[in-house]
Tab-separated table of N, CA and C in Angstrom:
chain	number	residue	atom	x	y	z
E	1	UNK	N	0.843	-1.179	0.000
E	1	UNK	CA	0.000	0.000	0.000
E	1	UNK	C	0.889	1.244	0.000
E	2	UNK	N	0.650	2.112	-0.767
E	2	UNK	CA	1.314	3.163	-0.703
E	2	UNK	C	1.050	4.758	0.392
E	3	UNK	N	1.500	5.640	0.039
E	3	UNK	CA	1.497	6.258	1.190
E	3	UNK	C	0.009	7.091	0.923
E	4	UNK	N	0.021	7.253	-0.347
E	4	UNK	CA	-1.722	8.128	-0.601
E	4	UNK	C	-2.838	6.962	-0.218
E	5	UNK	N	-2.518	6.027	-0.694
E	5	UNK	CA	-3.869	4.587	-0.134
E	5	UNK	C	-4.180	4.970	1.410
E	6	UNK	N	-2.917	5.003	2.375
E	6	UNK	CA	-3.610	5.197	3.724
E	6	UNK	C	-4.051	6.177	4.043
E	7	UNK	N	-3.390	7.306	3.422
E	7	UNK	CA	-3.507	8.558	4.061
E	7	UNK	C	-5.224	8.480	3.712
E	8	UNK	N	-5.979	8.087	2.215
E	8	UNK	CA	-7.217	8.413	1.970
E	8	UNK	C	-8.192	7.088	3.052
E	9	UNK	N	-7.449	6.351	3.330
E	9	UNK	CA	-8.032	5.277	4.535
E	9	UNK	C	-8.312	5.963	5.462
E	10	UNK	N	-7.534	6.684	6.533
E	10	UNK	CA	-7.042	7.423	7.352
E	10	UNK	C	-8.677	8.335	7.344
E	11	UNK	N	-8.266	9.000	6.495
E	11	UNK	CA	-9.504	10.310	6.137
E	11	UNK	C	-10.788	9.877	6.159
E	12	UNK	N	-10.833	8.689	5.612
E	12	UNK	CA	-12.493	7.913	5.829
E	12	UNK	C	-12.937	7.071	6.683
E	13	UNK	N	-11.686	6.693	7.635
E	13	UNK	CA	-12.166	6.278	9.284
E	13	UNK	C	-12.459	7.276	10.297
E	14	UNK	N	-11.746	8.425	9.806
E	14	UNK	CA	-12.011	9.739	10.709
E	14	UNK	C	-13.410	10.549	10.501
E	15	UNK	N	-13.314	10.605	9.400
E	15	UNK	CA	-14.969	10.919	8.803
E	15	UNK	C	-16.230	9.682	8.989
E	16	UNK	N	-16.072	8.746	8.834
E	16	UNK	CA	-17.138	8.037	8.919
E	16	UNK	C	-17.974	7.996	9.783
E	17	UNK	N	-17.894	7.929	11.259
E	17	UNK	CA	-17.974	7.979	12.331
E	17	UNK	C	-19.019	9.350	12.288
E	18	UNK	N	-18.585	10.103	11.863
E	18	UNK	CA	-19.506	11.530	11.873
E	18	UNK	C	-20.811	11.229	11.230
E	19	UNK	N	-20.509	10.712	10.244
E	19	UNK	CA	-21.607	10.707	9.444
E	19	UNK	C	-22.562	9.477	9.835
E	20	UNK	N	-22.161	8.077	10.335
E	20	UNK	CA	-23.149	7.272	11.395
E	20	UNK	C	-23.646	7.929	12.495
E	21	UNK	N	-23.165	8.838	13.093
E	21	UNK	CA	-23.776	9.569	14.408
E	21	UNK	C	-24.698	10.828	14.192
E	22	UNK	N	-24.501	11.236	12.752
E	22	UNK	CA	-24.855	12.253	12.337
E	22	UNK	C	-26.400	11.788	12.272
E	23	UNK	N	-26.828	10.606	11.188
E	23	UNK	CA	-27.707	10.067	11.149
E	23	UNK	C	-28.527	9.549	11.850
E	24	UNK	N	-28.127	9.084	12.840
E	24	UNK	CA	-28.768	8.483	14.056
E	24	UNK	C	-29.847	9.531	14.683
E	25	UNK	N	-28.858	10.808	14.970
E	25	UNK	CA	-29.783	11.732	15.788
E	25	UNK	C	-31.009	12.275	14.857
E	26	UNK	N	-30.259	12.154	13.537
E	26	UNK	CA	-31.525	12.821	12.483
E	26	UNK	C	-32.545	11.590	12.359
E	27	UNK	N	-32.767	10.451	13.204
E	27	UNK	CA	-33.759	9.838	13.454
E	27	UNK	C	-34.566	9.982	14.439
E	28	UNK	N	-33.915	10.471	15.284
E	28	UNK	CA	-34.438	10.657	17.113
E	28	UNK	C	-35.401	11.951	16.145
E	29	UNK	N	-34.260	12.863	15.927
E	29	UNK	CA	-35.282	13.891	15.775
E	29	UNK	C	-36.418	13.900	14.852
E	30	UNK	N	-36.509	13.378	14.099
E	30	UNK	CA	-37.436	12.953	12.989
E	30	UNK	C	-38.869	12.815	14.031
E	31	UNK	N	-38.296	11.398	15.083
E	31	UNK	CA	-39.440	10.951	15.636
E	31	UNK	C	-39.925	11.875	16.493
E	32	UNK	N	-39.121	12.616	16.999
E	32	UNK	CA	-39.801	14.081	18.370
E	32	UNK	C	-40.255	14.842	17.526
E	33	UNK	N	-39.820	15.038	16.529
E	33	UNK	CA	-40.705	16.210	15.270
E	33	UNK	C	-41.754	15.599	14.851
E	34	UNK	N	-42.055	14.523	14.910
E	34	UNK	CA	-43.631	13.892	14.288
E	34	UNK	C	-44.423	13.825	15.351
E	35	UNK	N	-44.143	13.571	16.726
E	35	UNK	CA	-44.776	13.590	17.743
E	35	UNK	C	-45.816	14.871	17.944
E	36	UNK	N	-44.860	16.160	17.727
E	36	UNK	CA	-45.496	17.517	17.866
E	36	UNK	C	-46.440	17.346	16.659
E	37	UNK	N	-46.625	16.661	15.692
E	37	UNK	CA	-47.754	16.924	14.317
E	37	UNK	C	-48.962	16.886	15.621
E	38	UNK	N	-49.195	15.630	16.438
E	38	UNK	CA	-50.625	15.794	17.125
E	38	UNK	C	-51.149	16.804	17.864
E	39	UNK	N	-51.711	16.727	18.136
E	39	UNK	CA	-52.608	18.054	18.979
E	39	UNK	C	-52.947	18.380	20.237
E	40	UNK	N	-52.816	18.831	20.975
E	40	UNK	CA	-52.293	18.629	22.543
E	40	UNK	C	-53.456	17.588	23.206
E	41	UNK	N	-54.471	17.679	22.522
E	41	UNK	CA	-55.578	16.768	23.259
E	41	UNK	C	-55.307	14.992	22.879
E	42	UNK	N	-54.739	14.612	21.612
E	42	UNK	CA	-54.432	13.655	21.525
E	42	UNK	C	-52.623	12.988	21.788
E	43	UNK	N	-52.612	11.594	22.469
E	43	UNK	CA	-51.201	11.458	23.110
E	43	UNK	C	-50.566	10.162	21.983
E	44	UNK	N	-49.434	10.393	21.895
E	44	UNK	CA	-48.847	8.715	20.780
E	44	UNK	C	-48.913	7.608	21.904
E	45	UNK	N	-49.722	6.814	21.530
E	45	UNK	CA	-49.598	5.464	22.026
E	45	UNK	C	-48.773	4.581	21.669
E	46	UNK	N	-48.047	3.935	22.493
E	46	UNK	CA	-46.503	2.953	22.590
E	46	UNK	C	-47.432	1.442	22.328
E	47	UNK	N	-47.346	0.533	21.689
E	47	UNK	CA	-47.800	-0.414	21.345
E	47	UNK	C	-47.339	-1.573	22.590
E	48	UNK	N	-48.554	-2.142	23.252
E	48	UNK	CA	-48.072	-2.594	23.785
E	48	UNK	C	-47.594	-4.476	23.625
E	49	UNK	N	-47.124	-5.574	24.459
E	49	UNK	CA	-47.183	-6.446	23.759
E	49	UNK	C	-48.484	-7.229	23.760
E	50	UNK	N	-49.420	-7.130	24.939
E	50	UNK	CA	-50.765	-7.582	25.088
E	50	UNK	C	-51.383	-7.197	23.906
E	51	UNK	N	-51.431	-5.946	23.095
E	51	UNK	CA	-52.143	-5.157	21.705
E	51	UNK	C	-52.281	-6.322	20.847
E	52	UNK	N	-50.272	-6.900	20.699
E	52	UNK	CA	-49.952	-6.685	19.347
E	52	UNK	C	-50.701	-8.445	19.071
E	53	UNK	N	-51.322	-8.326	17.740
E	53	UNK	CA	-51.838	-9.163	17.319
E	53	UNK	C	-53.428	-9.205	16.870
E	54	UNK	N	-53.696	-7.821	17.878
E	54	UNK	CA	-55.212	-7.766	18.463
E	54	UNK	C	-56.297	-7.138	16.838
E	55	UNK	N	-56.860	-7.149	16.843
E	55	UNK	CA	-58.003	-6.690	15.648
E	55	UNK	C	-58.124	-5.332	15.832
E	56	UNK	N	-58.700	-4.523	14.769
E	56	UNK	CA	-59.175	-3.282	15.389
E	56	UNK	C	-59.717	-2.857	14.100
E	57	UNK	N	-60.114	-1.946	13.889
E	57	UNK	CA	-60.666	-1.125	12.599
E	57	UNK	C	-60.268	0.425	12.906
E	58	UNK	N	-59.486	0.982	11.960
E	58	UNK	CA	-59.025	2.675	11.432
E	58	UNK	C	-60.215	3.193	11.890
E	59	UNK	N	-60.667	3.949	12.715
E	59	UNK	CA	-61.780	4.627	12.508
E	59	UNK	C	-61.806	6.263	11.938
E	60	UNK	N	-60.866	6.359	11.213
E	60	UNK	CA	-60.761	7.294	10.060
E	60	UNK	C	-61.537	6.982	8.705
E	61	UNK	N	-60.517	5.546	8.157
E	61	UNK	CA	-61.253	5.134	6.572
E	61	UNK	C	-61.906	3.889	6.685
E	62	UNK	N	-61.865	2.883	8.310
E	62	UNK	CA	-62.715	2.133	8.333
E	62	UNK	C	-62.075	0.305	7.841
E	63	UNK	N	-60.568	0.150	7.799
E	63	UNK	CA	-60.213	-0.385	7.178
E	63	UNK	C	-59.525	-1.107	8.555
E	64	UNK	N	-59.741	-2.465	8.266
E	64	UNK	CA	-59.144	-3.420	9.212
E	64	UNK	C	-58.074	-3.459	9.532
E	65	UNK	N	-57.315	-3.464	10.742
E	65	UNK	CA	-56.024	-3.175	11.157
E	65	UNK	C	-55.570	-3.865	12.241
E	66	UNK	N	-54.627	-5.333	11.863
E	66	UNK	CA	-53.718	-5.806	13.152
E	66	UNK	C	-53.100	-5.421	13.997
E	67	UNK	N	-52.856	-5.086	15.041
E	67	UNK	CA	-51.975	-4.590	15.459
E	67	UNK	C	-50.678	-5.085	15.758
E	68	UNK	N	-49.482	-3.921	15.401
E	68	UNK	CA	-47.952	-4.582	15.218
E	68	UNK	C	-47.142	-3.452	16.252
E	69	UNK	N	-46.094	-4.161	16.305
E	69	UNK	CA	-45.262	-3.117	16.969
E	69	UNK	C	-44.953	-1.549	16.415
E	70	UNK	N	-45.415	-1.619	15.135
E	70	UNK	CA	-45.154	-0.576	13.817
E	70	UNK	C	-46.431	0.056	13.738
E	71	UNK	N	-47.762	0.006	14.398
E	71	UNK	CA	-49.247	0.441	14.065
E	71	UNK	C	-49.522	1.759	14.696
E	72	UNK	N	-49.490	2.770	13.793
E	72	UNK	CA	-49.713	4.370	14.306
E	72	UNK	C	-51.134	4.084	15.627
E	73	UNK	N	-51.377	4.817	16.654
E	73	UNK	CA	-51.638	3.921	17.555
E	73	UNK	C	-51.732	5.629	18.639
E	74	UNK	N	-53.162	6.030	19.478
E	74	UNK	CA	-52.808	7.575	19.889
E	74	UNK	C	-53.587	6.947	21.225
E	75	UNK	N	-54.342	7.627	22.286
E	75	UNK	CA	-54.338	7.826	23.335
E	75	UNK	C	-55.362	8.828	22.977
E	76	UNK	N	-56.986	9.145	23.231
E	76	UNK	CA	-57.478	10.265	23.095
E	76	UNK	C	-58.613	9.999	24.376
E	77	UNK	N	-59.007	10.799	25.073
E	77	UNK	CA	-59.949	10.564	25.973
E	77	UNK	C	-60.181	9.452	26.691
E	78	UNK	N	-59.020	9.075	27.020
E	78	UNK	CA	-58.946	7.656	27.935
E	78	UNK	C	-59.108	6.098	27.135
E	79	UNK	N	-59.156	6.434	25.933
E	79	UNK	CA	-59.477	5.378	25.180
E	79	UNK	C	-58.583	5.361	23.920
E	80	UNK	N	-57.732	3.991	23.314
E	80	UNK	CA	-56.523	4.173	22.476
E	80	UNK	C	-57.391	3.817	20.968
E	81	UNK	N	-56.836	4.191	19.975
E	81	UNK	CA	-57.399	4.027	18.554
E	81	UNK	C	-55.873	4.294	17.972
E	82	UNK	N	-56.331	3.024	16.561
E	82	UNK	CA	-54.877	2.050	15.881
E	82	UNK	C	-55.672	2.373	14.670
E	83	UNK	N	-54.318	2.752	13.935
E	83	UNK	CA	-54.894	3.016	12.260
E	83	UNK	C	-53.756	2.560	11.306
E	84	UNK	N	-54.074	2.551	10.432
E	84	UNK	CA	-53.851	1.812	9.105
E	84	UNK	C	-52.660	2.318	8.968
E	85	UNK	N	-52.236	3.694	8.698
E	85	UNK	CA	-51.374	4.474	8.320
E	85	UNK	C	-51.002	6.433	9.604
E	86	UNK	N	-50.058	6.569	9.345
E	86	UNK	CA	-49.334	7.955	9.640
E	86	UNK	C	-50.624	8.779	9.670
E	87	UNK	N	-50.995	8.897	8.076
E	87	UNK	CA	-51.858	9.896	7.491
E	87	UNK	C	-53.479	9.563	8.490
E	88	UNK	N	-53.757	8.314	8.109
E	88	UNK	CA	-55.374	8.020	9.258
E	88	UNK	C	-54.833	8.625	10.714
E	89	UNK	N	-53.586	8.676	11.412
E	89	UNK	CA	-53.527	8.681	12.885
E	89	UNK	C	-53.480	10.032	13.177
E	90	UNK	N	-52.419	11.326	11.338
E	90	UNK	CA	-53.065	12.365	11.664
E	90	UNK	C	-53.960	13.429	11.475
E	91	UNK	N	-54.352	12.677	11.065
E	91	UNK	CA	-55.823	13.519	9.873
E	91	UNK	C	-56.826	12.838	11.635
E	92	UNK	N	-56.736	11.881	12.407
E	92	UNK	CA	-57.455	11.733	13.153
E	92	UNK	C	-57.066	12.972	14.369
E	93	UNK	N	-55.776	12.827	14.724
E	93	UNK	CA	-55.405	14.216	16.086
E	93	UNK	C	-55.635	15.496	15.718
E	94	UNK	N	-55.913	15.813	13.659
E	94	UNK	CA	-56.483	17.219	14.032
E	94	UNK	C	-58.075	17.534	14.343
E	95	UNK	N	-58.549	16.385	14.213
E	95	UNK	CA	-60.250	16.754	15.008
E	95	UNK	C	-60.686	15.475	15.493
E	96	UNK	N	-60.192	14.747	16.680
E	96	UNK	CA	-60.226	13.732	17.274
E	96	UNK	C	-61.647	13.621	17.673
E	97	UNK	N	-62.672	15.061	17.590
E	97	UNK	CA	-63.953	14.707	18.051
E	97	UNK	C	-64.889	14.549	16.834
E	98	UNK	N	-64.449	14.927	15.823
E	98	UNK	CA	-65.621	13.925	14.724
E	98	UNK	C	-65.719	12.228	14.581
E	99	UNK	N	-64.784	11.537	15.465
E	99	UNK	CA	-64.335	10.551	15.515
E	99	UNK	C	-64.429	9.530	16.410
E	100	UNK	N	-64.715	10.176	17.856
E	100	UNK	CA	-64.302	9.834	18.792
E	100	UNK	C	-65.916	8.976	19.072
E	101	UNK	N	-66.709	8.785	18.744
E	101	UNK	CA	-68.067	7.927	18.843
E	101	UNK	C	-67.194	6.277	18.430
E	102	UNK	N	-66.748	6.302	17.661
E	102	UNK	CA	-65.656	4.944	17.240
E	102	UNK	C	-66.474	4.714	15.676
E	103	UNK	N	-66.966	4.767	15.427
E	103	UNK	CA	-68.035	4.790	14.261
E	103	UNK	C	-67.156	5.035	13.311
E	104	UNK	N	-67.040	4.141	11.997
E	104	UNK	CA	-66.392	4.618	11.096
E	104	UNK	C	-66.515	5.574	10.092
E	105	UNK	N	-66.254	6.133	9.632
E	105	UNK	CA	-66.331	7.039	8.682
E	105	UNK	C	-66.732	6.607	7.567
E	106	UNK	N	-68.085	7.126	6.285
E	106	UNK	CA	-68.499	6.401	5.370
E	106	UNK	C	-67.862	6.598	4.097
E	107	UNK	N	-67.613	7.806	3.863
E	107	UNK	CA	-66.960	8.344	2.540
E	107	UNK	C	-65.209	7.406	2.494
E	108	UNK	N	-64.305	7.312	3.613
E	108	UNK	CA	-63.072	6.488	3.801
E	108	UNK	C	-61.925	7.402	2.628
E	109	UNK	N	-60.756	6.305	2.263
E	109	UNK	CA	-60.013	6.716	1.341
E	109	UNK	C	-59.657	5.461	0.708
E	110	UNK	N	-58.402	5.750	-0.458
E	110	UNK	CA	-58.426	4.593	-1.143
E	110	UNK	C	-56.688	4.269	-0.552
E	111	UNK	N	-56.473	3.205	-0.386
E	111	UNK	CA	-54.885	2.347	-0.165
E	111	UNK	C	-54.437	1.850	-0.956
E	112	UNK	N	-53.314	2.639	-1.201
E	112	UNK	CA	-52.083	1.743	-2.389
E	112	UNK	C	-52.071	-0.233	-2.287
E	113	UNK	N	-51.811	-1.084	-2.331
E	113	UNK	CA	-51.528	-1.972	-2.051
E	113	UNK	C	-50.236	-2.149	-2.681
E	114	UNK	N	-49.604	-3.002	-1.567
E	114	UNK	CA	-47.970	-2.868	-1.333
E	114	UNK	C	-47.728	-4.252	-1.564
C-alpha cells in the first residue's frame, strides 16, 4: 500500500464515524418532530405487547387493522385508537372529536396496495 492509499483510509475512518452519528440523531429527531404533528388533546400510544396481534378497525377510513409493533396507535380521551397508516392517525389528532363515537367514517379513502 502506498502512502496516498492510507492517508485516503485514514480520512475515511475519521470521517465516517460523523456521518453514522450524524444520522442516528436525524432519526431521534425525525421521531420528536412527528410527535409535535398531534394536537395537545391527543397522546402517541406505545404499542403494547398484550395489543400486538389484536383486531381493530381505522376509525378514520374504516379499514381493518392488526396490530404490530409498527401500528400508528394515539391515546385520546382515555381510550386508544390504531390506524392503518401515519396519514389516518393524523388527519385523526387534528379533530379527534368527529371521531371519537368509534363509528367509522363512510366516505373512507383509497390504499395503495404494497
Amino acid at each position: 500500500m502506498n502512502l496516498r492509499s492510507i492517508r485516503i483510509a485514514l480520512a475515511m475512518l475519521t470521517i465516517l464515524p460523523f456521518f453514522i452519528l450524524g444520522c442516528g440523531n436525524s432519526q431521534q429527531q425525525q421521531g420528536k418532530q412527528e410527535d409535535k404533528t398531534l394536537s395537545s388533546k391527543v397522546a402517541v400510544h406505545k404499542i403494547t405487547a398484550d395489543e400486538t396481534g389484536t383486531a381493530s378497525s381505522d376509525v378514520v377510513c374504516g379499514m381493518k387493522v392488526t396490530v404490530t409493533n409498527m401500528t400508528p396507535a394515539v391515546e385520546y380521551d382515555g381510550k386508544t385508537y390504531f390506524f392503518c397508516s401515519q396519514h389516518c392517525r393524523d388527519t385523526f389528532a387534528a379533530h379527534p372529536d368527529e371521531y371519537e363515537s368509534g363509528e367509522e367514517e363512510e366516505s373512507g379513502h383509497e390504499h395503495d396496495n404494497m
